[in-house]
């Protein structure tokens, strides 16, 4: 589908009196080494270099730099003059090697070293040389002599192989053709058996020579230099192509072919050898395999007149990457390409001045730049460069018909890929002209909605066609008018016409065309005006060498630009349409590198979700260099690009990694290239290797690629599809957006998530446009809570960078709406649809769907809608709703709701509505057995209304409603028993709240229930409410509520002995729970035991209360109890503080040691056995690891089978690891975590005993024990200081980023079993921790500092 477009042409005329005979490329300086002579009149050889100083310089004989010149008389009498058979230049040594037909092998050194000659004959073949060629690597020279021998020479010109070409070589190959692709090998019916042997052709070639054969020998190396082919005449009877290896071994000999001529070129890829076969009325380019068998051919399509005029002396040359075959005829060169096994004539270059009596000397392809070549003839040299270009129509909707034109000689294969995806080499239409086509263009803006204008440029004329692309059936293009053909020989002078080379054609607007041509020293731009009846030349002007004409869609219409050879883009001058000579104006941009393919886009028109982006981004020029670098103006976008396209919303390109990428169109600095992650990013997708972009049709979201073998593939990328959906949503074209989602399997939540406020305010418009009931149901049924615009489709939107496409008011309203409404997304949408659908009875099916699709499903409301329909007519109700174009009955509505929801749940809900007929209809649609539900429904039908409701609610386990039904039936005993059975005490209390007797009865059974459930506090309150203080006292006692229990006991009142017993029991409970203060109060107030009360006050460090009680009851004789309590408290507290100090002094250094070890030697810290671990072995926990176990097994010193996943992930191992983690054994990986938690608990303990220590210090001081108080206070202060000093070290903040932790967890996942416990431990160790606060300990000033 790609055409060849000439992007560079320079012409060099031979100096006067000299005849150009050979040329070679100097790849180091990109110059040409030219050899002039010898001729019959002059035996002098001149070697010169032609190098362009810059792209705008004018080639002339003066631009040639002289290298050397010498006499070369011919030593052979059978030659009129000597002839250069091979000219090769070695760039690294500045050496030219010339092979002459007379037998001399000469080298010319541009920069000879000391002792070296500038011109030297390094060898000679006495018999003469018929052909010579260097190997592709320049290390081996193959020479065919006139004595039928083949010589191999090294680069030092040492002969290494000498081969005789003898008739016995024919025995090397025994060809057996199986007739692949021949008609005689195809099955033709029942008589196929009668056919002769299909491996035997109808005519066997004898290898007869052509009458035009020049009896020359040709040599051609394979691209890798491993084999060489020799095409020579054997015994003056036939031509033979021999294939020799690099070592000189004969590999194969070709089969005989009649009319085979001397041209030979081995395709660099190595699969085909190309030759020329002449017939009486045609010339074929034939192909051989390396084994000598034929492998296809194609016709040069020459008429009989052309066969005799220039169809002689044909030579073949493949370019470096095997994509173009150059066919050198007598006065022209044709460039052929192949796709889908069809050969296309893409370009034809005439020789200088078009003289037919000067034969082509040679075509020299550049060894590295595959599309650059030099054409040499006697009068001069043409330096040409081509680029592959897809000639396509506009890609801006609605005119993106995917019009593609493929040039094939005089035929233009025209296809609209949007209308008919015809695979090449076929086409929807073919246009045949009288001369070979150069280029064609499609009008960028189509003023007529049906007709498209085509401009076709051939070698002689410009023709305008008109094509009705929407016609059914398809109609071919027709010529616009009789005067719509312009002959260039009538526009240009005779001499200028002959030296002129037409290059490109482009529409600048629907009424003007620009034609680019190359002259000797400049480019010529022609501007034509196109009307409905004629085409006229407006102006023509010379300009610096231009490479291409570019067009771009702007706000006011299309605009033309010119791309110069030095890499600059120029605007087209408006004067070009006004009969003025100026065609180009100021320079717009200059690329930082040499690019060959350029496309322009107006970034100010870049659609951001369908609306014009604010701000002026200006024009962006995208250019692709030969090396695959894609530039956007001066910015490098990608380094591995193979092809690209631009639309109003995207830059689309393919890469050498076989990926297709989409870049959201934005201002130059905001272009974001997606990463190579096709599995997670919708902007990137994998494609077939070698695929290139052909065209894009945004209107149908289609992208066409061509595979390497030539076939087409149309894809619908998510980026294009979603861009189209968003544009339709912004324009409120909901039907188009819905159908696009439906056809391309896009999640329909995007219809709402793209713009929630806009969608909710346009639900009525959505229903009207979508129209079909099943389509609305499809949308509602696919709703879910996920916001797909922020999850699966977030990468396909450009809103995050460019801002919202809606105005500020809409955004503010959407924010207010989201804050005001707390419903879920699905419920909000369903409610919005219900509000619209309620206004029309024709949408009852959609109304039901909206109810069922809520979260959770509102089945009752949906069944109520069905019940409304049922109530209109109990027999057959025809609803004004189209369902399969037939009226729908109630049964169909029930069938629909049963399809949406579980029929069993619907049956239960229908029963819950007490609508037995509706329940019967639903049951009939379910899988229920009629023998089960029919008797039940019949029994319900016979019951009274209240009893029926009770039976239904009881069967549906709606016990609260059944309880209410029982209360309505006035059966209190059954009501009470039902409440006890189903634990419905609260509901029962609610029902009988106005009847005190019934309420008390329910409260009593409820209190007994609470007592059984060990909820003693609530039971005690209930008993006290019923004035049952005995039961309340017992309940409060079991709840350890000593105040309430003793209060109830004394209010009964109980006997004194029972009160004393109850008080002792409660006091013992409180002592066990270490509530010494409360126990002391009971002993003091109810047991009157002052001694025990004082002791308990001292145990609780309440020395003040103990002293107060002794003083109050005048029992100072018991003051010794207080002193003893002080001494015991001091001893206990001193011991506790000493233990805390020892623990802290031991654990903090150990924790410091562990962290240093983990930082310096992490593997040793995690329990490695000390063995060296190779660099290529991962320590990550994988199931494939078999040596040394996983990282987790080394952590925990686990034994057993290593590398298995059978037992590690069991719950037993998990529990065992949890026990190990809780113990924090020294030396295990859990020790660090254990120490941190242990120190944290220690600090909490110190904070907890602070108040007790304070009361102890005060008590000791009051009793005159100042030194003891000071010692206790000093120990406490020391402990607080130690905790404060270690807290920053123990609870240090890790430097590891929490985001990385989360990301790593997402990437690897938490292991299972015992490894999961270790995972949690490591995460806990490395996570950020807040240090516990340390309470201040107030010192007593009386004790001093």
XYZ file of N, CA, C and O in Angstrom, residues 1-3 5 387-393 403-405 440 597 599 645 692-695 706:
92
model
N 0.818 -1.216 0.000
C 0.000 0.000 0.000
C 0.848 1.260 0.000
O 0.332 2.358 -0.070
N 2.145 1.099 0.105
C 3.015 2.275 0.155
C 3.624 2.531 -1.219
O 4.016 1.601 -1.928
N 3.714 3.800 -1.552
C 4.314 4.221 -2.814
C 5.694 4.805 -2.560
O 6.048 5.144 -1.430
N 8.145 7.899 -3.137
C 8.108 9.324 -3.447
C 9.535 9.853 -3.463
O 10.292 9.637 -2.507
N 11.493 7.790 -0.508
C 10.919 7.415 0.781
C 9.592 6.723 0.523
O 8.890 7.040 -0.447
N 9.284 5.767 1.386
C 7.999 5.089 1.275
C 6.922 5.988 1.865
O 7.063 6.534 2.960
N 5.843 6.133 1.126
C 4.784 7.062 1.519
C 3.441 6.449 1.181
O 3.260 5.871 0.094
N 2.508 6.550 2.103
C 1.140 6.082 1.867
C 0.327 7.242 1.308
O 0.144 8.268 1.974
N -0.126 7.114 0.082
C -0.954 8.141 -0.548
C -2.385 7.915 -0.112
O -3.065 7.005 -0.601
N -2.835 8.729 0.818
C -4.154 8.508 1.417
C -4.946 9.794 1.416
O -4.418 10.893 1.228
N -6.238 9.641 1.678
C -7.136 10.778 1.746
C -7.137 11.393 3.130
O -6.343 11.038 4.008
N -9.372 6.535 1.965
C -9.045 6.418 0.544
C -7.542 6.198 0.406
O -6.733 7.002 0.877
N -7.166 5.124 -0.248
C -5.769 4.749 -0.454
C -5.542 4.530 -1.937
O -6.332 3.844 -2.600
N -4.474 5.132 -2.450
C -4.096 4.925 -3.840
C -2.748 4.250 -3.939
O -1.777 4.716 -3.342
N -0.479 10.780 -6.379
C -1.875 11.185 -6.438
C -2.267 11.775 -5.097
O -1.626 11.526 -4.066
N 9.889 11.613 6.543
C 8.424 11.580 6.537
C 7.927 12.599 7.551
O 8.272 12.524 8.728
N 4.554 15.005 9.010
C 3.124 15.279 9.057
C 2.894 16.434 10.026
O 3.605 16.564 11.029
N 1.164 8.024 12.288
C 0.044 8.785 11.755
C -0.361 9.816 12.791
O -0.073 9.662 13.981
N 3.184 -2.039 9.678
C 3.300 -0.582 9.548
C 1.909 0.004 9.394
O 0.966 -0.653 8.936
N 1.778 1.272 9.764
C 0.495 1.963 9.691
C 0.200 2.390 8.262
O 1.082 2.860 7.546
N -1.070 2.251 7.869
C -1.498 2.669 6.538
C -2.393 3.898 6.627
O -2.092 4.943 6.074
N -3.484 3.793 7.349
C -4.375 4.938 7.506
C -5.216 4.742 8.750
O -5.293 3.642 9.307
N -0.527 -2.738 7.627
C -0.110 -3.682 6.603
C 0.978 -4.574 7.171
O 1.969 -4.099 7.731
